[in-house]
Coordinates of C-alpha atoms in Angstrom, one line a residue:
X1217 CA -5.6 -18.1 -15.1
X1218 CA -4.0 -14.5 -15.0
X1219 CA -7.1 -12.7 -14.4
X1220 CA -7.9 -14.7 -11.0
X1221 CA -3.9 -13.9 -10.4
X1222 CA -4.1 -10.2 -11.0
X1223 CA -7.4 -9.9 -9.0
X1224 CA -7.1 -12.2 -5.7
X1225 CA -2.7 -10.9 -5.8
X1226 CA -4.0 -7.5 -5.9
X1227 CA -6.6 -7.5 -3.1
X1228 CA -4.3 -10.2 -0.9
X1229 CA -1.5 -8.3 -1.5
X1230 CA -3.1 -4.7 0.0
X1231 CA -4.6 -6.6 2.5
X1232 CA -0.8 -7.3 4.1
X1233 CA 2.3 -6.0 4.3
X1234 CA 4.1 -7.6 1.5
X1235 CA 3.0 -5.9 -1.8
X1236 CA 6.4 -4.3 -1.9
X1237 CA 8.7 -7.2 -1.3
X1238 CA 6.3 -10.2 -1.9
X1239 CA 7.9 -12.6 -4.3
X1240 CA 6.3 -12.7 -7.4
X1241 CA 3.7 -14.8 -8.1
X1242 CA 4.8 -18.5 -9.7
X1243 CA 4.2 -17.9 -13.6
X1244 CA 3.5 -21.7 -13.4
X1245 CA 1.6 -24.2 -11.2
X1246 CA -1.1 -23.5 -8.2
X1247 CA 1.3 -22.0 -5.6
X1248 CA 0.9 -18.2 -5.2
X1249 CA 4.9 -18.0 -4.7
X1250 CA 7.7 -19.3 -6.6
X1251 CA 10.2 -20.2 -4.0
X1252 CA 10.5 -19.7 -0.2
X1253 CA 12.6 -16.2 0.3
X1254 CA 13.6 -13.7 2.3
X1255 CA 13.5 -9.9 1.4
X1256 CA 14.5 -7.3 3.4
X1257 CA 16.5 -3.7 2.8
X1258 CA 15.8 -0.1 4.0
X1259 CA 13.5 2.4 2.0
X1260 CA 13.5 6.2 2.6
X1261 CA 11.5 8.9 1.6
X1262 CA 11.6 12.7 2.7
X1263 CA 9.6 15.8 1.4
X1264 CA 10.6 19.4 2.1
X1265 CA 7.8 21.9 1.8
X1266 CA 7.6 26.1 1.3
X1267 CA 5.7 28.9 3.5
X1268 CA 2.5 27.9 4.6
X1269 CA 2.4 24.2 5.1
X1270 CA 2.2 22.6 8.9
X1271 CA 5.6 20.6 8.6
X1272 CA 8.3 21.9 7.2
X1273 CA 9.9 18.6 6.5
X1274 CA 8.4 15.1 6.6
X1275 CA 10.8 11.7 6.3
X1276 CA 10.9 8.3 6.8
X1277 CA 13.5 5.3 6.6
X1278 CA 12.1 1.8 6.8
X1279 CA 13.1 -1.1 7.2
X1280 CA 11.0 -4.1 5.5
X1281 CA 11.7 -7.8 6.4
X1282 CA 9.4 -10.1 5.2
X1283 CA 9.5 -14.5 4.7
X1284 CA 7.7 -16.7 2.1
X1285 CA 7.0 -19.7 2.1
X1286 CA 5.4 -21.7 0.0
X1287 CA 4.2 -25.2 1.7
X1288 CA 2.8 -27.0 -0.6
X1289 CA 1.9 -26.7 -4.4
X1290 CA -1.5 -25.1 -3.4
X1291 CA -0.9 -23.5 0.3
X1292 CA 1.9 -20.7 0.8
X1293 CA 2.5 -18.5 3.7
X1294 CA 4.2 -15.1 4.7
X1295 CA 5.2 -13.0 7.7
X1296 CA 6.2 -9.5 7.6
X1297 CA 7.0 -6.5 10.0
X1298 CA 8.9 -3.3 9.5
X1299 CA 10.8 -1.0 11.7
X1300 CA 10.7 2.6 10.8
X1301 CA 11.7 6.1 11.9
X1302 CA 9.4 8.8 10.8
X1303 CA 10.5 12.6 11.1
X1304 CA 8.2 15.9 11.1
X1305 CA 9.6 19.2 11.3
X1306 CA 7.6 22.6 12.2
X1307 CA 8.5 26.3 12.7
X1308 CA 7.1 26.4 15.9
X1309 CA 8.2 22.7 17.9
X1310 CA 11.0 22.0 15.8
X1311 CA 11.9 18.6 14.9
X1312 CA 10.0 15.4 16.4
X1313 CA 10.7 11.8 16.1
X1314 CA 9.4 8.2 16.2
X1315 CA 11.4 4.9 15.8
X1316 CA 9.5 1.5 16.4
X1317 CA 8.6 -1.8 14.7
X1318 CA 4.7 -1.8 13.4
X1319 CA 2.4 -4.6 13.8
X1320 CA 3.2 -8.3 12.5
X1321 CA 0.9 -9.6 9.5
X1322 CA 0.7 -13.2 8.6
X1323 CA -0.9 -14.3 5.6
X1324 CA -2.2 -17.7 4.1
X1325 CA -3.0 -18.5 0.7
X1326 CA -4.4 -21.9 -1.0
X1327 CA -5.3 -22.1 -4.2
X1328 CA -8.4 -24.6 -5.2
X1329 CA -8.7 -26.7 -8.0
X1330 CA -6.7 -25.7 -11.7
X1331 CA -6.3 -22.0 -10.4
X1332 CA -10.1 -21.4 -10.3
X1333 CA -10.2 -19.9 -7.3
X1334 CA -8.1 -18.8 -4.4
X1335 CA -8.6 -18.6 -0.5
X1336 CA -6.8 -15.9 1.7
X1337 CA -6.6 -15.3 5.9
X1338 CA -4.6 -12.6 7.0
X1339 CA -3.9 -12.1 10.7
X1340 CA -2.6 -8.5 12.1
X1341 CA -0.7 -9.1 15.1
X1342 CA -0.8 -6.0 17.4
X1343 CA 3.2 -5.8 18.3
X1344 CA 3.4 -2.5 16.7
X1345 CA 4.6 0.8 19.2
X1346 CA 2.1 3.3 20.7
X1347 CA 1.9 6.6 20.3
X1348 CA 2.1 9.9 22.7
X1349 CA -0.2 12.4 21.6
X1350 CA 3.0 14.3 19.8
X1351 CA 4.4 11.2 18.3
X1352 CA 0.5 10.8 17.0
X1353 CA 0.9 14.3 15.1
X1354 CA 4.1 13.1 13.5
X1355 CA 3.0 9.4 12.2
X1356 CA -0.2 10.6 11.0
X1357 CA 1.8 13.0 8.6
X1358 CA 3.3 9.7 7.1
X1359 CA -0.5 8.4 6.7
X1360 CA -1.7 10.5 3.8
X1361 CA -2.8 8.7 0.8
X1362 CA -1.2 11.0 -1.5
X1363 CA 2.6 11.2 -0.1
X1364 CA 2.4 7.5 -0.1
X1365 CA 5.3 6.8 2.5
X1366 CA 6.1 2.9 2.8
X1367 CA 4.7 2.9 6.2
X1368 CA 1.5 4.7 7.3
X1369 CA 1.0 3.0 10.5
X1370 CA 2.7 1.2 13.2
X1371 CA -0.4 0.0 15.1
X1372 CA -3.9 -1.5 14.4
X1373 CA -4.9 -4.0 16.8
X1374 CA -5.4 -7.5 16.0
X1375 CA -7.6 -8.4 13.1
X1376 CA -8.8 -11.2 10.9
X1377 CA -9.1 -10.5 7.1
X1378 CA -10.7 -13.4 5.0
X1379 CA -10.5 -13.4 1.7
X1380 CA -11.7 -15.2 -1.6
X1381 CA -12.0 -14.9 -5.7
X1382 CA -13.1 -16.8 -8.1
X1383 CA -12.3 -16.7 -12.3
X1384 CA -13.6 -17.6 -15.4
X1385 CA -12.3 -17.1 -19.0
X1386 CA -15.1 -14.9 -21.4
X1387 CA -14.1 -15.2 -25.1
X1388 CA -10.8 -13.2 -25.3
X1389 CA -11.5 -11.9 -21.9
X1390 CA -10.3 -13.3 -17.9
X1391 CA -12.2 -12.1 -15.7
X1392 CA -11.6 -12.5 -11.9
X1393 CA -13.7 -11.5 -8.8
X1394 CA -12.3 -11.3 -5.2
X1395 CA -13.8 -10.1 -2.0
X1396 CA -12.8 -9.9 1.7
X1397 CA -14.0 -8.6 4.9
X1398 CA -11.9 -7.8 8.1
X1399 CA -12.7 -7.6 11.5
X1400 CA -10.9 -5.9 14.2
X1401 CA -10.7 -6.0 18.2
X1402 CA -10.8 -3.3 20.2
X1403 CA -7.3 -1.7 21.6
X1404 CA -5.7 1.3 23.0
X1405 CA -3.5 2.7 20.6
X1406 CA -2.3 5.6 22.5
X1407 CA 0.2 6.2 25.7
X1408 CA 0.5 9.0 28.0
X1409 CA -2.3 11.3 28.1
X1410 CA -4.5 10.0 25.5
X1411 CA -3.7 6.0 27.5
X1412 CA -7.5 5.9 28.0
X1413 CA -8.7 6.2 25.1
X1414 CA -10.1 3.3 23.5
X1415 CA -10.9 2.6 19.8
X1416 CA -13.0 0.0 18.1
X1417 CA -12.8 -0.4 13.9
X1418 CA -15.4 -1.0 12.4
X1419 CA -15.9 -4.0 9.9
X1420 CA -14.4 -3.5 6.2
X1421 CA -15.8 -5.3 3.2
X1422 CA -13.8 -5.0 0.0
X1423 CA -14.8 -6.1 -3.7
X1424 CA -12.7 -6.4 -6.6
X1425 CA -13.2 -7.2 -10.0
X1426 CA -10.4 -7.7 -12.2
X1427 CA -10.2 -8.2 -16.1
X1428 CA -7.1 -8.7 -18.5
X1429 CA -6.4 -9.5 -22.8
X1430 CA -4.2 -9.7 -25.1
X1431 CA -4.2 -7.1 -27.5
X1432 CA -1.6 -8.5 -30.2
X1433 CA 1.5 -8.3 -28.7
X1434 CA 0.0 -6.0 -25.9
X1435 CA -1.7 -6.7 -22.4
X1436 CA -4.5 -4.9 -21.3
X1437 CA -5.8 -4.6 -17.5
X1438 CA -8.5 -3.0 -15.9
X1439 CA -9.8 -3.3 -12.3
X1440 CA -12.1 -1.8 -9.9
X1441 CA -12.5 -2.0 -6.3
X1442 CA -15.0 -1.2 -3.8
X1443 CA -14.5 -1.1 0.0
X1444 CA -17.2 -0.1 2.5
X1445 CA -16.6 0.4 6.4
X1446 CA -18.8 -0.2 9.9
X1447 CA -18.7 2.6 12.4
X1448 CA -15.6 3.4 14.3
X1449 CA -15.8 3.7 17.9
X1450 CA -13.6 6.0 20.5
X1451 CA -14.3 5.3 24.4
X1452 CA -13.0 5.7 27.4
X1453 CA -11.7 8.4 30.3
X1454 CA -10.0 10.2 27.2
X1455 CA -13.0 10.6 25.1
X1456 CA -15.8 10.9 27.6
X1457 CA -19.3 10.2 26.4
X1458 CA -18.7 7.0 23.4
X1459 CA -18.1 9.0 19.8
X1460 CA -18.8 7.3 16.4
X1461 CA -17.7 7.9 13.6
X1462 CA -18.1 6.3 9.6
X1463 CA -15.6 6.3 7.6
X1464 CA -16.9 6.9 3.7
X1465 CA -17.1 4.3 1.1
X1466 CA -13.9 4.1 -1.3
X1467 CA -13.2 3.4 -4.8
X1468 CA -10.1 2.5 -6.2
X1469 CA -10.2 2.1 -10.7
X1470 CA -7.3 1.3 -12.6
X1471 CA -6.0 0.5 -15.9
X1472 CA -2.9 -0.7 -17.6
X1473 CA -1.4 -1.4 -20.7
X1474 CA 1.7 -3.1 -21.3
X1475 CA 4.0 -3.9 -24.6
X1476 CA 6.9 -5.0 -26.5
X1477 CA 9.3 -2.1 -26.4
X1478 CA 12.7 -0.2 -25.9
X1479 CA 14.2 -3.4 -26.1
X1480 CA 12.3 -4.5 -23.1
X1481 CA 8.7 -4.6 -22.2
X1482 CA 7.0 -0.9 -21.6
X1483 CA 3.7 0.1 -18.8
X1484 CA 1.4 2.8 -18.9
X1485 CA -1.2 2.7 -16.0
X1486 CA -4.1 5.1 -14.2
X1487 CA -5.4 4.6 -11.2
X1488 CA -8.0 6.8 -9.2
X1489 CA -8.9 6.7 -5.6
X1490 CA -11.9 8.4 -4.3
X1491 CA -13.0 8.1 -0.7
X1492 CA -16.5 10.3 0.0
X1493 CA -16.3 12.4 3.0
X1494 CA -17.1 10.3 6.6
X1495 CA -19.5 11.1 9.4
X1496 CA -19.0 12.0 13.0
X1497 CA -22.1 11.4 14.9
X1498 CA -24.4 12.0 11.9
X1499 CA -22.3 15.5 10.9
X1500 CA -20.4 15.5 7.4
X1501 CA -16.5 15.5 8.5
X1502 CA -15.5 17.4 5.5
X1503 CA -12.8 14.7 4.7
X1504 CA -13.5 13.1 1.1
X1505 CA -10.8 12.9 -1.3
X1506 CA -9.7 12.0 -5.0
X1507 CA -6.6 11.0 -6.5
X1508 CA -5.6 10.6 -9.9
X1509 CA -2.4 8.9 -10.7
X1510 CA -1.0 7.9 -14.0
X1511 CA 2.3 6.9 -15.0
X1512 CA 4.8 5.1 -18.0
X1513 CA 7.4 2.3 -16.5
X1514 CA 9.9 0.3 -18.5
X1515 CA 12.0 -2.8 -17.7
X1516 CA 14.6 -2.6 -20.4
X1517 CA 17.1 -5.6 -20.1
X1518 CA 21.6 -5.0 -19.7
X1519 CA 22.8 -8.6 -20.0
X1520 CA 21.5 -11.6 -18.6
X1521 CA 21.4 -11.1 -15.1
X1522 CA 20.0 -7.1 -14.6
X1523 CA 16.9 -5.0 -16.0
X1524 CA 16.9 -1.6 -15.9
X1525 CA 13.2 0.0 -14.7
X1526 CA 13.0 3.5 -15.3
X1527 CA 9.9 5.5 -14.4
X1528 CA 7.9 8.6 -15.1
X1529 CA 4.6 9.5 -12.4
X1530 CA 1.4 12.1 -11.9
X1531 CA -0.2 12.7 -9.0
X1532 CA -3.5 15.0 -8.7
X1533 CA -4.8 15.0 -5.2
X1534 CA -8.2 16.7 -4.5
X1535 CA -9.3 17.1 -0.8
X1536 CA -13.1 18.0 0.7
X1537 CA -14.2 19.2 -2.9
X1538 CA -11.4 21.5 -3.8
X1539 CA -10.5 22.5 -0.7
X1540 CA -7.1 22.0 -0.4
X1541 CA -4.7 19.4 -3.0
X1542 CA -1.7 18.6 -4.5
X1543 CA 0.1 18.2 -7.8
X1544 CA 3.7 16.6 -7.6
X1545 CA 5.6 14.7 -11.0
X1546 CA 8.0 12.0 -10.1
X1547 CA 11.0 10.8 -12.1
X1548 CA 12.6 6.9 -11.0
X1549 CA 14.8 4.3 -11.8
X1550 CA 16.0 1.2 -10.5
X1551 CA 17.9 -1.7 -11.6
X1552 CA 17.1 -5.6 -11.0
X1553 CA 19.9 -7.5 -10.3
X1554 CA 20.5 -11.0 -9.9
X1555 CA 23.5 -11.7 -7.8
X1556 CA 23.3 -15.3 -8.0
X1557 CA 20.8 -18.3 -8.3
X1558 CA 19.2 -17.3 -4.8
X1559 CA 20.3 -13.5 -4.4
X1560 CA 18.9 -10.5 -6.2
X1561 CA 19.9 -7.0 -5.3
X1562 CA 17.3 -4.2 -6.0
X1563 CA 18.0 -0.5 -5.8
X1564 CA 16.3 2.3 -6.7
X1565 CA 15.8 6.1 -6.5
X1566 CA 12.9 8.9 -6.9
X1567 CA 12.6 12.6 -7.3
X1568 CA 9.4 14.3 -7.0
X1569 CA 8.1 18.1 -7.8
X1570 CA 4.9 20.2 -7.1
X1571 CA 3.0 22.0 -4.8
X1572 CA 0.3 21.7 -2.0
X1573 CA -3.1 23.7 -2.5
X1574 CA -3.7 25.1 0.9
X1575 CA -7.2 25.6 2.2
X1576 CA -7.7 29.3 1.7
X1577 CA -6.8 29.2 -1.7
X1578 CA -2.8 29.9 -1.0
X1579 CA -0.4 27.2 -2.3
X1580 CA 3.4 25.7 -0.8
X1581 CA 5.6 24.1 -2.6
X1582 CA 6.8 20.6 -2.3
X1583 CA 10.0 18.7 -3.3
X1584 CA 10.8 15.0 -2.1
X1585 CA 13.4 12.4 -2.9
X1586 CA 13.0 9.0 -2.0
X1587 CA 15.0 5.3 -2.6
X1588 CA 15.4 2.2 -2.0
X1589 CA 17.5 -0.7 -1.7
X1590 CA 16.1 -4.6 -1.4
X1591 CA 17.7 -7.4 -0.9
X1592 CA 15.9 -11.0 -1.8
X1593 CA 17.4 -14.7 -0.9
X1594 CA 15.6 -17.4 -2.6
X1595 CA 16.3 -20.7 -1.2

């Protein structure tokens, strides 16, 4: 049922590494993939920002490698890592970088019954590199939720993620419900200086509801999801006297609509993510955020064996209220391109404009240019 695919994919799929190189999911049977494969490539994305901002210049080239395989008609598996070299640049230290692989996720899926419902288990193994407390200044400027660099972290410890949804067809409507929770060990993240600190996650619990129709010709899909957190814990020599902190609830909506058109088939979609502001021990941390994204895609067929998929995106990012933010319009395109029966080649490329709302009511301006180019192997 495609509303038990688009809600239990989507919430699988964030929970691991392979939402941007996953195969896509089987249009027919109970396996979540259609074929074992092997997708890999390098991805880079680089922003270069005016007076006023803390860096200067923030990029990133990764490299993605990730395997499926699907076992049976109702259990599939996958393993992905990347490696990636992150850059920061600053009027006053210069340039600063990082190179290292991240952790190693491994995922299971089995479908039950005639697509009714779907069991995940996701496994984060901690091989990812650690960080000096100036490499820890440069990776978290690749972590922000509204720059959206393909990597925005090379460690996390080991954790378990289990996962489940469930769907059922109302009148014209799918509707499909998923939920997970994660738990994660304790670990030391850090080198150098900052070795002794050590830093707990707390649990997260995500929900997601998912719903999709036909309208005519059209497709029309909604979704909304709902994660909530325990408390984090820092101890150690480094930190002194055990700190806590709780990270705020967050809310992701989004819609789509899809349609014949341009020859092709053509996507608008929304999405908003809010998280509200977290606490350190009991005290607001002034860190809550919002942002709106909404964009129009096409895939627009050249022949037999390539689509072309061009792309226009907005971005609005509120931070702590109005505080500080961002605007920034992105124009893509990429072509699909099938090589052979097992190979497909997939580049792409991204401009992006706007500006950075500083705290203080001042404003920078921001330019980036990203791209991409994949390579999958079906066997």
């Amino acid at each position: 049922m495609r509303a038990l695919r688009l809600a239990v994919a989507s919430l699988a799929l964030s929970a691991g590494l392979s939402l941007i190189v996953a195969a896509p999911v089987a249009a027919q049977g109970n396996g979540f993939y259609d074929q074992t494969s092997l997708t890999s490539g390098v991805q880079f994305k680089g922003y270069t920002f005016g007076d006023g901002a803390q860096f200067e210049k923030i990029s990133q080239f990764a490299v993605p490698i990730a395997l499926v395989v699907p076992v049976s008609d109702r259990l599939s598996v996958d393993v992905g890592t990347f490696y990636a070299m992150t850059s920061t640049t600053t009027a006053t230290d210069g340039q600063h970088d990082i190179s290292g692989i991240t952790d190693v996720q491994l995922r299971g899926t089995y479908t039950l019954g005639r697509d009714a419902a779907v069991l995940s288990l996701v496994v984060n193994l901690p091989s990812g590199m650690k960080l000096d407390s100036t490499d820890a200044i440069t990776a978290g400027a690749a972590a922000s939720n509204f720059l959206l660099f393909p990597v925005n972290s090379y460690n996390s410890g080991l954790s378990f993620t289990g996962g489940a949804g469930i769907a059922q067809r109302l009148g014209a409507w799918g509707i499909g419900l998923a939920g997970s929770f994660r738990w994660n060990s304790e670990y030391q993240p850090y080198t150098g200086s900052l070795s002794d600190i050590n830093y707990e996650p707390g649990f997260e619990g995500r929900v997601r509801i998912g719903a999709d129709r036909s309208v005519g010709q059209a497709r029309l899909r909604l979704g909304l999801t709902w994660s909530t957190f325990g408390d984090d814990i820092y101890s150690g020599a480094g930190v002194g006297a055990a700190a806590n902190y709780a990270p705020g609830n967050r809310f992701v909506a989004e819609a789509g609509y899809s349609f014949p058109g341009l020859g092709g088939t053509v996507s608008a979609y929304m999405w908003d993510y809010y998280r509200s502001s977290g606490l350190t021990e009991g005290s607001d941390s002034d860190n809550g955020e919002n942002i709106l994204t909404g964009g129009v895609t096409a895939r627009m067929p050249m022949g037999a064996k390539t689509t072309f998929e061009p792309g226009l995106e907005g971005r609005y990012w509120s931070f702590n209220a109005g505080d500080g933010g961002g605007k920034v319009v992105a124009l893509g395109a990429g072509i699909r391109h099938r090589l052979s029966e097992h190979l497909s080649f997939v580049p792409s490329v991204r401009g992006e404009f706007g500006s950075l709302d500083l705290v203080g009511g001042e404003s920078s301006s921001l330019t980036g240019i990203g791209g991409s180019v994949l390579i999958r192997y079906g066997f």
